[in-house]
XYZ file of C-alpha atoms in Angstrom:
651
model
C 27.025 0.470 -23.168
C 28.862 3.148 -20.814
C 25.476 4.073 -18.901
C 24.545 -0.160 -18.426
C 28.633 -0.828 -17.177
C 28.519 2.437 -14.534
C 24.747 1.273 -13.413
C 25.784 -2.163 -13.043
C 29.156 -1.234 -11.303
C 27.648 1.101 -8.700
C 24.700 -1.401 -8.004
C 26.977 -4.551 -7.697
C 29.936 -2.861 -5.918
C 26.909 -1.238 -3.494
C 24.918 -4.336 -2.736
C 28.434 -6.372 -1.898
C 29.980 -3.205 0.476
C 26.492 -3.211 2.124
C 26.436 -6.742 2.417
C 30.326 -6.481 4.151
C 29.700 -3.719 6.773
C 29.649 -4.658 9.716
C 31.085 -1.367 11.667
C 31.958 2.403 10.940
C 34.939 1.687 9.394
C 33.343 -0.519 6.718
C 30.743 1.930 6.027
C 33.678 4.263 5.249
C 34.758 1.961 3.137
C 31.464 1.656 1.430
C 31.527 5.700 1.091
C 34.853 4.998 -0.829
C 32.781 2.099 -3.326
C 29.714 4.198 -4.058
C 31.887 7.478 -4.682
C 33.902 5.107 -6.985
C 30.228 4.377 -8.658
C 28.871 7.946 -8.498
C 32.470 8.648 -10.580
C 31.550 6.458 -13.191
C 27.931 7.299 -13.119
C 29.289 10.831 -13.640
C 31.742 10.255 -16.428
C 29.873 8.541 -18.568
C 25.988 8.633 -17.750
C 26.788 12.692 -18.536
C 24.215 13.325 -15.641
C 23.196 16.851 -15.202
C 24.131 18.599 -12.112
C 21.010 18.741 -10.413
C 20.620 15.275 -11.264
C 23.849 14.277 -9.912
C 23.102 16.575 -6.857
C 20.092 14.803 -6.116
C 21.837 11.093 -6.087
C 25.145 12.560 -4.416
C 22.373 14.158 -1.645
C 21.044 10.815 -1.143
C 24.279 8.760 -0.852
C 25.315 11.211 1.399
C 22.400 10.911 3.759
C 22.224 6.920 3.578
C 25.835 6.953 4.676
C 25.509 9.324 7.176
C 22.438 7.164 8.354
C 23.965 4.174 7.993
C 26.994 4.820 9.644
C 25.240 5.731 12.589
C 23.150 2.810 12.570
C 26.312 0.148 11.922
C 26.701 -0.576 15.342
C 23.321 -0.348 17.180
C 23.790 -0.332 20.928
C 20.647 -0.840 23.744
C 18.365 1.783 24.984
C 19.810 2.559 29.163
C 16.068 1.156 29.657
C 16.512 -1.834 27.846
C 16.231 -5.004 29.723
C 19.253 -6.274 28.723
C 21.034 -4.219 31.422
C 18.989 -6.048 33.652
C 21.064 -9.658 33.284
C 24.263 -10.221 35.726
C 28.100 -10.255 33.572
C 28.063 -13.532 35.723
C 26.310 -15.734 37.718
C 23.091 -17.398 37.157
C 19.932 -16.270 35.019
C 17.846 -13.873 36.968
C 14.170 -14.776 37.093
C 11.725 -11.709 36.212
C 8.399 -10.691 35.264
C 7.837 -9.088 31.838
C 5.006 -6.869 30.414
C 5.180 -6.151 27.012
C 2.988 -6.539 23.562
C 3.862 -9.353 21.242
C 5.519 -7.952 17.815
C 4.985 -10.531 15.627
C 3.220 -14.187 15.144
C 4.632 -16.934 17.013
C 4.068 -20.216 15.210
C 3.977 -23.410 17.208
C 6.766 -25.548 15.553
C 8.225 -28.745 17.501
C 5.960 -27.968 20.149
C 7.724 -24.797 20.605
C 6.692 -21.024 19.695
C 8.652 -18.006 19.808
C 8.048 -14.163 18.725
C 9.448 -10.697 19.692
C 8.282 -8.872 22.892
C 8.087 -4.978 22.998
C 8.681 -4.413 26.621
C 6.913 -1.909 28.829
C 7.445 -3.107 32.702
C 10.293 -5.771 33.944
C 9.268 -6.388 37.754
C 6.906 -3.415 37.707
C 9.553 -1.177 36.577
C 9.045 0.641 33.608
C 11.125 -0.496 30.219
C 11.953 0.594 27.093
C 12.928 -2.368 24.642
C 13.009 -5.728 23.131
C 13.178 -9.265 23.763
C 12.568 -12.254 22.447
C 10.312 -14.610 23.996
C 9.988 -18.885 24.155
C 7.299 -20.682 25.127
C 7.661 -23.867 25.906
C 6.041 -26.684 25.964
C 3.397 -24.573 23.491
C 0.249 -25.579 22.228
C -1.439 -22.214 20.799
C 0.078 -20.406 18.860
C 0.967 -16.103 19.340
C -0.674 -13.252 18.046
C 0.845 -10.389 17.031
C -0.641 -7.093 19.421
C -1.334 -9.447 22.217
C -0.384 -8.013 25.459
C 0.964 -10.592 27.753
C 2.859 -10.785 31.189
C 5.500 -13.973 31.398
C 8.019 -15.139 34.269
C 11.397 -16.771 33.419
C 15.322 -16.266 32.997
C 16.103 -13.023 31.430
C 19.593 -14.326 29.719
C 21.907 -12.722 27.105
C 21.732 -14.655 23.381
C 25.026 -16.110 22.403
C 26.609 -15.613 19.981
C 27.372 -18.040 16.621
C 29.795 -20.297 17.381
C 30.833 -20.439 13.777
C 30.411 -18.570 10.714
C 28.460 -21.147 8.676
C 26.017 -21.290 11.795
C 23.023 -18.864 12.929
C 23.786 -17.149 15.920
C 21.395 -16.024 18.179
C 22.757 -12.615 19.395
C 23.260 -11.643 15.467
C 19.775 -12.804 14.481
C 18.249 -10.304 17.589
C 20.913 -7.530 17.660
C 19.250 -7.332 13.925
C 16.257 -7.014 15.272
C 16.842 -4.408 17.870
C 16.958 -6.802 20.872
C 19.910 -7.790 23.167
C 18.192 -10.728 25.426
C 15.848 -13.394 25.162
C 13.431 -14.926 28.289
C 12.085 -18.507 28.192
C 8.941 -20.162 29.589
C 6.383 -22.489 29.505
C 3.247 -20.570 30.388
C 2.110 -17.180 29.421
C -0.929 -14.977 30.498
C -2.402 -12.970 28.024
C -3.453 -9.782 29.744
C -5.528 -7.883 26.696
C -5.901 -8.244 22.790
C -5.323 -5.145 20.780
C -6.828 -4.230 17.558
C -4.875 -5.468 14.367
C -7.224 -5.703 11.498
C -3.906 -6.705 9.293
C -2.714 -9.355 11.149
C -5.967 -11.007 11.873
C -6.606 -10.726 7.561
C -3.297 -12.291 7.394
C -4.646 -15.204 10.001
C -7.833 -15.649 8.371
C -6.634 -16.052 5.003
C -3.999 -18.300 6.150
C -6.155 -20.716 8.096
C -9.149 -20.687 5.518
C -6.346 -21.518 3.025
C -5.107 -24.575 4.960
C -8.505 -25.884 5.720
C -9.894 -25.683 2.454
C -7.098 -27.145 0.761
C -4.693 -28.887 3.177
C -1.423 -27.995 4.488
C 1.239 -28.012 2.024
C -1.298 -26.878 -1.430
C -3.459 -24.170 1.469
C 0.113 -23.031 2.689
C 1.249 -22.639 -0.814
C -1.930 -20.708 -2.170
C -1.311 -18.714 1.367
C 2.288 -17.894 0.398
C 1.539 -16.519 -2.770
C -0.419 -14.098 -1.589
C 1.036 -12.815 1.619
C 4.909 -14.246 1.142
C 6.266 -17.128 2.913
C 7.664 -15.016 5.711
C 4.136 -14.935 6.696
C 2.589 -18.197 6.708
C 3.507 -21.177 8.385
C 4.607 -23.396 5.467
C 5.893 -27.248 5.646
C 9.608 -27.096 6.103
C 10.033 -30.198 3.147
C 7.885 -27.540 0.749
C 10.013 -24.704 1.400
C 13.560 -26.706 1.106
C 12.219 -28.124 -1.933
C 11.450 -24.762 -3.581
C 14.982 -23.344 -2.720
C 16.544 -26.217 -4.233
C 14.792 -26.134 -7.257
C 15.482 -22.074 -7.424
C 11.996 -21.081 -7.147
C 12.515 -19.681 -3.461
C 11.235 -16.270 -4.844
C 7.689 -17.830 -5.836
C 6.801 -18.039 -2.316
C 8.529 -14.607 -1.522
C 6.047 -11.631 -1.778
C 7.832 -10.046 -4.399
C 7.483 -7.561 -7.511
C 6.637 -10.566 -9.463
C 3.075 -11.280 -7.775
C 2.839 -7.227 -7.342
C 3.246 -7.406 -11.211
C 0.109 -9.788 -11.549
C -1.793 -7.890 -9.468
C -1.309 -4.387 -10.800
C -1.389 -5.642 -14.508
C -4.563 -7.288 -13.883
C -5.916 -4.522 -12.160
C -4.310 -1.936 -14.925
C -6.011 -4.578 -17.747
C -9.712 -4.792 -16.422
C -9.166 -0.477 -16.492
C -7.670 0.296 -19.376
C -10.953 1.876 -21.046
C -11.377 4.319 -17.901
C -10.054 7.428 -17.054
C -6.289 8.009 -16.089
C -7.611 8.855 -12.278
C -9.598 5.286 -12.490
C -6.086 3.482 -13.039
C -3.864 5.538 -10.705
C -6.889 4.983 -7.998
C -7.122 1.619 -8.434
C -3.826 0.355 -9.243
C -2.750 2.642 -6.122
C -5.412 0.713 -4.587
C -4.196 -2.564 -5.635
C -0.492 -1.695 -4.475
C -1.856 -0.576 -0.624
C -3.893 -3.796 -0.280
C -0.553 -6.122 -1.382
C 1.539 -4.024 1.308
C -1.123 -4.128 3.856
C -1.505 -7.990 3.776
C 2.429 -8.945 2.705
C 3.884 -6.564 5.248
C 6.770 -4.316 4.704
C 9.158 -6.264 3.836
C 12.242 -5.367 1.766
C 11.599 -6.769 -1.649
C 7.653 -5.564 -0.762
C 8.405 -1.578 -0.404
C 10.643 -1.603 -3.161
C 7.958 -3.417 -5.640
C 5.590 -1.224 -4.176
C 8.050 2.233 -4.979
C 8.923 0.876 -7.663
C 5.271 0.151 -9.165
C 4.139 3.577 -8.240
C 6.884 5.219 -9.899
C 5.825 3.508 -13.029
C 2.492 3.868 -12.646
C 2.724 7.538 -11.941
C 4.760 8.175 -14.894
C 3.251 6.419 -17.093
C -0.430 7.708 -16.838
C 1.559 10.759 -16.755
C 2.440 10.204 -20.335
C 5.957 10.584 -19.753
C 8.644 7.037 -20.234
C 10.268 6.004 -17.361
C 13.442 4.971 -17.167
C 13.504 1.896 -15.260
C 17.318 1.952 -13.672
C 16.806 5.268 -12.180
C 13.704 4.461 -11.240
C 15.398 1.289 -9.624
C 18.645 3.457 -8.411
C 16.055 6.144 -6.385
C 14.196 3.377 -5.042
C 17.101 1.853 -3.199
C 18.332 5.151 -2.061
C 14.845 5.934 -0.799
C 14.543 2.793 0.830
C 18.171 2.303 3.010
C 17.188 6.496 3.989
C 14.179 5.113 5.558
C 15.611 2.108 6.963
C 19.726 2.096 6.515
C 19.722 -1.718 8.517
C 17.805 -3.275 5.501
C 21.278 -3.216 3.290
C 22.756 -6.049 5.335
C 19.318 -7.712 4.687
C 19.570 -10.797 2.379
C 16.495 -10.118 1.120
C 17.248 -6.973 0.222
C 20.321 -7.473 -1.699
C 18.870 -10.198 -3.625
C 15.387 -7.907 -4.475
C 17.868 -5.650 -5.812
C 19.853 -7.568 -7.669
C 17.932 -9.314 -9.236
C 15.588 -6.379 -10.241
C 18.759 -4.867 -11.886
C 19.305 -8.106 -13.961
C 15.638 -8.002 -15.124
C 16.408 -4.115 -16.228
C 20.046 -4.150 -17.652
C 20.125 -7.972 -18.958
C 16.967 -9.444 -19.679
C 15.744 -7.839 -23.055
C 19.086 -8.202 -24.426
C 19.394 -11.585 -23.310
C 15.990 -12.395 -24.953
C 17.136 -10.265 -28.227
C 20.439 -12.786 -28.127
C 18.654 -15.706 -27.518
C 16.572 -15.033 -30.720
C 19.575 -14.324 -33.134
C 21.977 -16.726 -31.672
C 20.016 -19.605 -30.159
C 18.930 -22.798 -31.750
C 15.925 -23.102 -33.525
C 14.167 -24.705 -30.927
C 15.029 -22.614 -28.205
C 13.756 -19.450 -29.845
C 10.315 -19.742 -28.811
C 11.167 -19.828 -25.260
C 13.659 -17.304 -25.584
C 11.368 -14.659 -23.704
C 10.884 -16.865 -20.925
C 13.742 -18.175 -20.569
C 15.695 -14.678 -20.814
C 13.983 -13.097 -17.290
C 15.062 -16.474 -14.543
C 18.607 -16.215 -16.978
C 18.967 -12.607 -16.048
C 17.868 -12.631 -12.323
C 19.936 -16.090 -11.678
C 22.985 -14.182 -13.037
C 22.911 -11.095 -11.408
C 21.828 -12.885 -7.815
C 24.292 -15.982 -8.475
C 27.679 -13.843 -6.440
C 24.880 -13.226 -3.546
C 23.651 -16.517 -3.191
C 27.686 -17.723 -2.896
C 28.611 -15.116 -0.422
C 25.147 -16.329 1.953
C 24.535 -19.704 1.023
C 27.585 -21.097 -0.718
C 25.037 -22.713 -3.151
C 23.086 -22.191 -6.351
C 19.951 -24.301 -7.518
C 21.184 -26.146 -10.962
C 18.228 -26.751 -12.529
C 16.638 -23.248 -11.835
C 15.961 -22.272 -15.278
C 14.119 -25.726 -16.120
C 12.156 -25.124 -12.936
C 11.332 -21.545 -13.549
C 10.263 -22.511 -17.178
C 7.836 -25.138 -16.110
C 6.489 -23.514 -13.077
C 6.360 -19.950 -14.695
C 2.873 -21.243 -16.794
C 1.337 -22.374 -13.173
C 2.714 -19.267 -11.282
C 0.304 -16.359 -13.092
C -2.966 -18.021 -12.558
C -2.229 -19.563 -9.111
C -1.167 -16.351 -7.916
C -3.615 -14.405 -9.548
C -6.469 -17.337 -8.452
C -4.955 -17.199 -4.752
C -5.766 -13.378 -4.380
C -8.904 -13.328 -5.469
C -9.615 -16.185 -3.140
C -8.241 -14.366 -0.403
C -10.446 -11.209 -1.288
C -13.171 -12.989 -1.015
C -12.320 -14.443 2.422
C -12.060 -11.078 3.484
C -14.700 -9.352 2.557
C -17.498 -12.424 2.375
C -19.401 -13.495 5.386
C -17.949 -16.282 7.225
C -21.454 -18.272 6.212
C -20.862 -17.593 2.768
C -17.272 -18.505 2.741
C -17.330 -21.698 4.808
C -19.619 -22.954 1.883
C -18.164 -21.347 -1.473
C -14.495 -21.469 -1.069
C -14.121 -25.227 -0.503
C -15.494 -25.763 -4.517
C -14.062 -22.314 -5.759
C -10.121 -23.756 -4.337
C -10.834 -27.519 -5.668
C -9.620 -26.224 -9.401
C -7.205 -24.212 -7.930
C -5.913 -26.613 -5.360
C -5.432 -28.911 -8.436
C -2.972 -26.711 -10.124
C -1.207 -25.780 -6.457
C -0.245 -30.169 -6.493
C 0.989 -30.389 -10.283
C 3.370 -27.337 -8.998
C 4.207 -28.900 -5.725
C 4.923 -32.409 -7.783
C 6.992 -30.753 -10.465
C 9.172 -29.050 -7.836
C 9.341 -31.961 -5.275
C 10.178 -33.770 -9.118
C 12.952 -31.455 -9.468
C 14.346 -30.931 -6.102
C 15.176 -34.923 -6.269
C 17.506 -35.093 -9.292
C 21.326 -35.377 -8.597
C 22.820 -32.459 -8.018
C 20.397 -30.353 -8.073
C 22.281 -27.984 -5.733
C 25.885 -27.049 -6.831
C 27.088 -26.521 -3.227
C 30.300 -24.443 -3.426
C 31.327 -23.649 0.009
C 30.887 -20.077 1.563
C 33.927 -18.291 -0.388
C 35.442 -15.235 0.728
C 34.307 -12.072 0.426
C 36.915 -10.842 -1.650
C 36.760 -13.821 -3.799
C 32.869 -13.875 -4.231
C 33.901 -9.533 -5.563
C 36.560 -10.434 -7.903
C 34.509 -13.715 -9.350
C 30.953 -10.781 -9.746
C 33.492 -8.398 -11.133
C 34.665 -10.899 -14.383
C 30.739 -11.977 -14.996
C 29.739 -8.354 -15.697
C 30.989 -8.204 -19.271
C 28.675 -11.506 -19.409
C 25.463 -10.298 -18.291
C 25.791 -6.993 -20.750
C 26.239 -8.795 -24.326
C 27.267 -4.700 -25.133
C 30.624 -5.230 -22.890
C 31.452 -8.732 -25.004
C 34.798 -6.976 -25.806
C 36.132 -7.156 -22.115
C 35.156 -10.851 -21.448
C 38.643 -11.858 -22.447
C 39.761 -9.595 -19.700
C 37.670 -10.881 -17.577
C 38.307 -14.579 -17.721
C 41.636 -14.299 -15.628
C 39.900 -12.766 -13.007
C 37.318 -15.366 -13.167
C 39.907 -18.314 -13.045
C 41.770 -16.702 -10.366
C 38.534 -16.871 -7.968
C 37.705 -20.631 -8.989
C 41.725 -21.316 -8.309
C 41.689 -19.996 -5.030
C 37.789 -21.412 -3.970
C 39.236 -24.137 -5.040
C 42.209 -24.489 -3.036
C 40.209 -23.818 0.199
C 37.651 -26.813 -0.883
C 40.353 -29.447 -1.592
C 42.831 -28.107 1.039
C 42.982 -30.618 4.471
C 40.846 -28.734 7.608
C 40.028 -29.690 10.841
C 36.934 -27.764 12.303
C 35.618 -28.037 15.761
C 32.542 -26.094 16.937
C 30.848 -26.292 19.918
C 27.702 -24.702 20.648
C 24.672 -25.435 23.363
C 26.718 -27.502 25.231
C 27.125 -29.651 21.810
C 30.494 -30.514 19.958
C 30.992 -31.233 16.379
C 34.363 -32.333 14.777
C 34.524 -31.817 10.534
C 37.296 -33.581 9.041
C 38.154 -32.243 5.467
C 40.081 -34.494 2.234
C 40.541 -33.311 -1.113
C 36.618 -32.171 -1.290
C 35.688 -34.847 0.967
C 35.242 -34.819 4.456
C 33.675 -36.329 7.991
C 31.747 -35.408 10.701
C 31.880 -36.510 14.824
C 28.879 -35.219 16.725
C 28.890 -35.559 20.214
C 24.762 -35.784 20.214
C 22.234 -37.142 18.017
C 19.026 -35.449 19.040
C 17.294 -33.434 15.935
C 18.989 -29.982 16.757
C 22.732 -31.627 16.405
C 21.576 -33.680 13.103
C 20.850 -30.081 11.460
C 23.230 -28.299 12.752
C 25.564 -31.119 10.727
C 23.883 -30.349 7.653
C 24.031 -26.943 7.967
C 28.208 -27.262 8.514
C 28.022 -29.620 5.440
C 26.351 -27.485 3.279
C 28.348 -24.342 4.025
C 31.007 -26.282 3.690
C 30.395 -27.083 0.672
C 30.209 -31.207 1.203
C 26.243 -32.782 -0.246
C 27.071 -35.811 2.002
C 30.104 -36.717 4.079
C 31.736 -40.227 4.156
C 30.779 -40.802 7.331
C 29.262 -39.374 10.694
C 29.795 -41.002 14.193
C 27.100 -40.066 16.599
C 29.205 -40.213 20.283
C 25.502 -40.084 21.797
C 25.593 -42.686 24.758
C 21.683 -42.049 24.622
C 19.352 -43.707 21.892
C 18.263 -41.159 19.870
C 15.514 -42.085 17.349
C 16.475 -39.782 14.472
C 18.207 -42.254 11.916
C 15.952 -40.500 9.440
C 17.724 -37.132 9.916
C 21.247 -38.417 10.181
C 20.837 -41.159 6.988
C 20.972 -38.955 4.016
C 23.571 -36.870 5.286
C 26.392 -39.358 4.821
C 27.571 -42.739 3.611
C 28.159 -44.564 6.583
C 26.567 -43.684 9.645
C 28.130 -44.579 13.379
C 25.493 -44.306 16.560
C 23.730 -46.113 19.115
C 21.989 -48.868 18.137
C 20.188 -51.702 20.555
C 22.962 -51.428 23.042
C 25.645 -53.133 20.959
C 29.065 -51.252 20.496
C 30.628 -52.772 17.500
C 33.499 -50.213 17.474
C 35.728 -50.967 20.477
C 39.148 -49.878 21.803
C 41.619 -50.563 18.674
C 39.496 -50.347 16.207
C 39.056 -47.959 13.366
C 36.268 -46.070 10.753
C 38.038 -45.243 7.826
C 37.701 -43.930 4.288
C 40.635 -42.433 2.329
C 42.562 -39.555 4.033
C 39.898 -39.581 6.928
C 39.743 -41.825 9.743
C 38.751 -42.451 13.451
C 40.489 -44.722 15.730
C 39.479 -45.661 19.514
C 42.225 -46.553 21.439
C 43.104 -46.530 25.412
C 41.389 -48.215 28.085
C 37.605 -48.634 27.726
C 37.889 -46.449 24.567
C 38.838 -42.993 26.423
C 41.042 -41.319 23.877
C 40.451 -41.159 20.350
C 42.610 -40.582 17.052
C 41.380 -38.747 13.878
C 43.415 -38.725 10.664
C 43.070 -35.626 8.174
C 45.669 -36.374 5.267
C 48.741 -37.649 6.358
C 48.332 -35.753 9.677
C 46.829 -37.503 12.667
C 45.394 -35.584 15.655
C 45.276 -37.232 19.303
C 41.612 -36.239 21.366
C 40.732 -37.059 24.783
C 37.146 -38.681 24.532
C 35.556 -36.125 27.179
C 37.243 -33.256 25.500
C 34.823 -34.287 22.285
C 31.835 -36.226 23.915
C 29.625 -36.200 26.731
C 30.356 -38.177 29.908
C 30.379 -41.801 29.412
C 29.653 -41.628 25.673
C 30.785 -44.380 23.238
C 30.802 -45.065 20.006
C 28.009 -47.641 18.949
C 26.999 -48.904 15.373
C 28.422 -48.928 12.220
C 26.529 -48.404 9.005
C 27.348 -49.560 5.280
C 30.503 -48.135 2.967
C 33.363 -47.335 5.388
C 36.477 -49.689 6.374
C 36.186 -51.222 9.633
């Protein structure tokens, strides 16, 4: 009981300081947390001293590294010091090699450039590049030359938004240059990414775009293949986001399988060729976060087991993550990350004894499921305060999903790798004619998944959108659940329900409190008015990139659909389809007639929007009992007006 509550304290209290440094003074404060942790891991894991000396050794060294590595700053050579603190964009030419694919998505492609020469001056950096209009897609290795605007990425212009200059500076780059031609000077040699093309396009051919993308995914992770957008929404909304993420689960197929069909050989046969097995799933998924520490993790394992020695899986676990921010300290404010390690933790403190609980306490019924029910209970738990802090959601039907998709997940996974090995290692020939009938089976299986998920994605509330909560709050609110994920700790869960309340109380408060929000960004303004948990939304445009850029702000928020949404727009925009589902009544252009005039007024209760002044140049909006006064221009483009009005609001 001790050993599981001091694990489970320095993991969660870790992941969450990692996940709130942002500079060197937070990282001290993470040095306070994990000494906290390496306390209790002291007092009562009883850990030997060269033990402990070996863990303090390697917290010491991540938060040295880290530290250093909290606020990364440019190389003097990068090209970032080559853009004017004012004035216009200066047009260059840039050398460099192309870092990683650039899909072509709304006729657009983009990747990261690893500069050499900026006007035939030699560089030393990164950028990222935009092409467009673009019609092939980039390769990862090419070497190209480009000429455009060398400009500095801005930053978010709120915190439920994606900023541009956070995204990069993550990334080790500190501009961006944008054009619509490129010149590809030479190809160099990458046998990895061009296995990770083939696979993907044979995929996609053979079996369409959404069931080849899928088959694609669960081999070499979703980050990537180009998968529909609708497919990958609907699989993070039904909670099965981590099917499509290469992850320990499909390294767990693989190696078992591999460990299985050599179980009657020698010990060196199974370390060779589940080491084997391991290299091939990091060569073609990439080194990703939740990748290296499957992959460390696996070995570990492997290693001791054939070594006929048990492993014990949290220190195992523990080492692993140690190893891993040593290597690469800027992967613990990684999402991905956190959430690999989380959840991994859940699967090794909580999920036997859920199962065990499940069996003795559970209904009849549910007892045969118990086993599969108990591993999605366990990971959902322990990466439930994660997915609050990030996404201020959690998918509500996730353990019905991962119970009906976990029967289709083995085989397709298992099916789609040794598909892919044979498009590797076949003749083209050979594989333009086998693989279409080998995939037709397997294809079959990839739609019933696809159906059951798009099936579940659609029921009501199938996301429990909470808002983005504090920091603090999402802490205190992981804190009370820990006594609920270890059934040992079942004595402090009456302690723990105050502190649980006391979160929900003051999340709570912030969702039903009145707000008014204004964010502008890319020369684009959008006005949230919030209700008592309700709320409204004015967007100055009504192209595509302002109708997501709502639902984003509604979703952090916390709001599934708002009352209503005027479009200001003075320009038809043909995206009714986009801005429909994301509210009740909808306000925009629509054949050139402006039913909302000077006096008149789009109301629902405690929110409201009034035109008034001549030819409709000022504007009221009513949060509550306040009401706020706007000048039209300070809110909308020139001439814009207000146009249509949809079904549900009082006119």
């Amino acid at each position: 009981m001790n050993s599981a509550l001091a694990t489970a304290l320095l993991l969660l209290l870790g992941a969450l300081g990692a996940a709130l440094s942002q500079t060197w003074q937070h990282w001290c404060t993470l040095l306070a947390v994990l000494g906290f942790g390496l306390a209790v891991l002291r007092r009562w894991l009883r850990l030997s001293g060269q033990s402990l000396g070996l863990i303090t050794l390697l917290l010491a060294l991540v938060i040295a590294r880290s530290g250093l590595a909290a606020e990364p700053r440019p190389h003097p050579l990068d090209p970032s010091h080559r853009i004017p603190m004012k004035g216009p964009a200066e047009v260059v030419t840039l050398q460099g090699r192309l870092l990683n694919e650039g899909q072509v998505r709304n006729g657009r492609c983009r990747a990261l450039v690893e500069v050499n020469h900026l006007d035939g001056e030699r560089r030393r950096g990164r950028t990222e590049l935009t092409v467009e209009p673009c019609q092939q897609p980039l390769h990862l290795g090419d070497w190209i030359e480009v000429i455009g605007p060398l400009r500095r990425p801005r930053p978010a212009a709120h915190s439920l938004l994606h900023g541009g200059a956070e995204r990069l500076v993550a990334r080790g780059s500190w501009s961006q240059i944008r054009t619509d031609s490129i010149r590809v000077l030479r190809q160099s040699w990458t046998p990895l990414a061009d296995g990770r093309r083939h696979i993907a396009e044979a995929f996609s051919e053979a079996a369409g775009p959404a069931r080849g993308g899928l088959l694609a995914a669960l081999v070499l992770g979703s980050a990537q293949v180009n998968l529909m957008a609708d497919l990958r929404e609907a699989f993070r909304v039904a909670g099965l986001s981590h099917a499509l993420a290469a992850s320990g689960f499909h390294l767990s197929v693989l190696l078992g399988t591999t460990l299985a069909a050599t179980r009657s050989g020698p010990s060196a046969l199974r370390i060779g060729a589940g080491g084997s097995a391991m290299g091939l799933f990091l060569a073609l998924a990439g080194a990703q976060p939740s990748v290296v520490r499957a992959v460390l993790m696996g070995a570990a394992a492997l290693l001791i087991r054939e070594g006929g020695q048990r492993s014990r899986p949290i220190g195992v676990l523990v080492l692993t993550l140690l190893l891993m921010l040593l290597m690469h300290p800027a992967w613990a404010r990684s999402v991905g990350f956190q959430l690999s390690a989380a959840a991994t933790a859940g699967l090794v403190l909580s999920a036997a004894s859920l199962e065990q609980w499940l069996c003795t306490h559970g209904p009849g019924w549910l007892r045969p499921f118990a086993p599969a029910l108990s591993v999605p209970l366990a990971a959902l738990a322990w990466t439930l305060p994660l997915q609050l802090l990030h996404f201020g959601s959690a998918p509500l039907y996730a353990l019905v999903s991962n119970l009906l998709a976990a029967p289709l997940l083995a085989p397709l996974t298992l099916s789609a790798m040794a598909l892919a090995l044979l498009v590797l290692v076949a003749p083209a020939p050979i594989t333009a004619f086998v693989l279409p009938w080998l995939i037709w089976p397997v294809q079959q299986l990839a739609g019933v998944l696809i159906a059951v998920v798009h099936w579940i994605s659609g029921w009501p509330w199938a996301q429990l959108l909470t808002g983005r909560p504090q920091p603090l709050v999402v802490l205190a609110f992981a804190l009370a659940l820990i006594p609920w994920w270890l059934p040992a700790l079942r004595r402090w869960r009456c302690h723990a329900i105050p502190l649980a309340l006391l979160a929900v109380v003051v999340q709570g408060w912030v969702q039903f409190s009145d707000d008014l929000i204004r964010v502008e960004q890319w020369g684009r303004q959008w006005l949230v008015l919030r209700h008592r948990g309700r709320a409204a939304l004015l967007s100055s445009h009504g192209d595509g990139l302002s109708c997501h850029v709502a639902r984003q702000l509604g979703e952090g928020l916390g709001h599934s659909r708002f009352d209503w949404v005027a479009v200001m727009d003075p320009v038809a925009m043909d995206q009714s389809k986009c801005w429909s589902p994301l509210a009740h009544t909808v306000v925009a252009e629509h054949q050139g007639q402006l039913p909302l005039r000077s006096g008149q007024t789009l109301t629902s209760a405690g929110l409201g929007l009034r035109v008034t002044g001549a030819r409709g140049r000022h504007l009221q909006v009513q949060v509550g009992q306040r009401v706020f006064a706007l000048r039209r221009r300070d809110l909308l483009p020139p001439r814009g007006e207000v146009a249509w009005v949809g079904r549900g609001a009082e006119l």
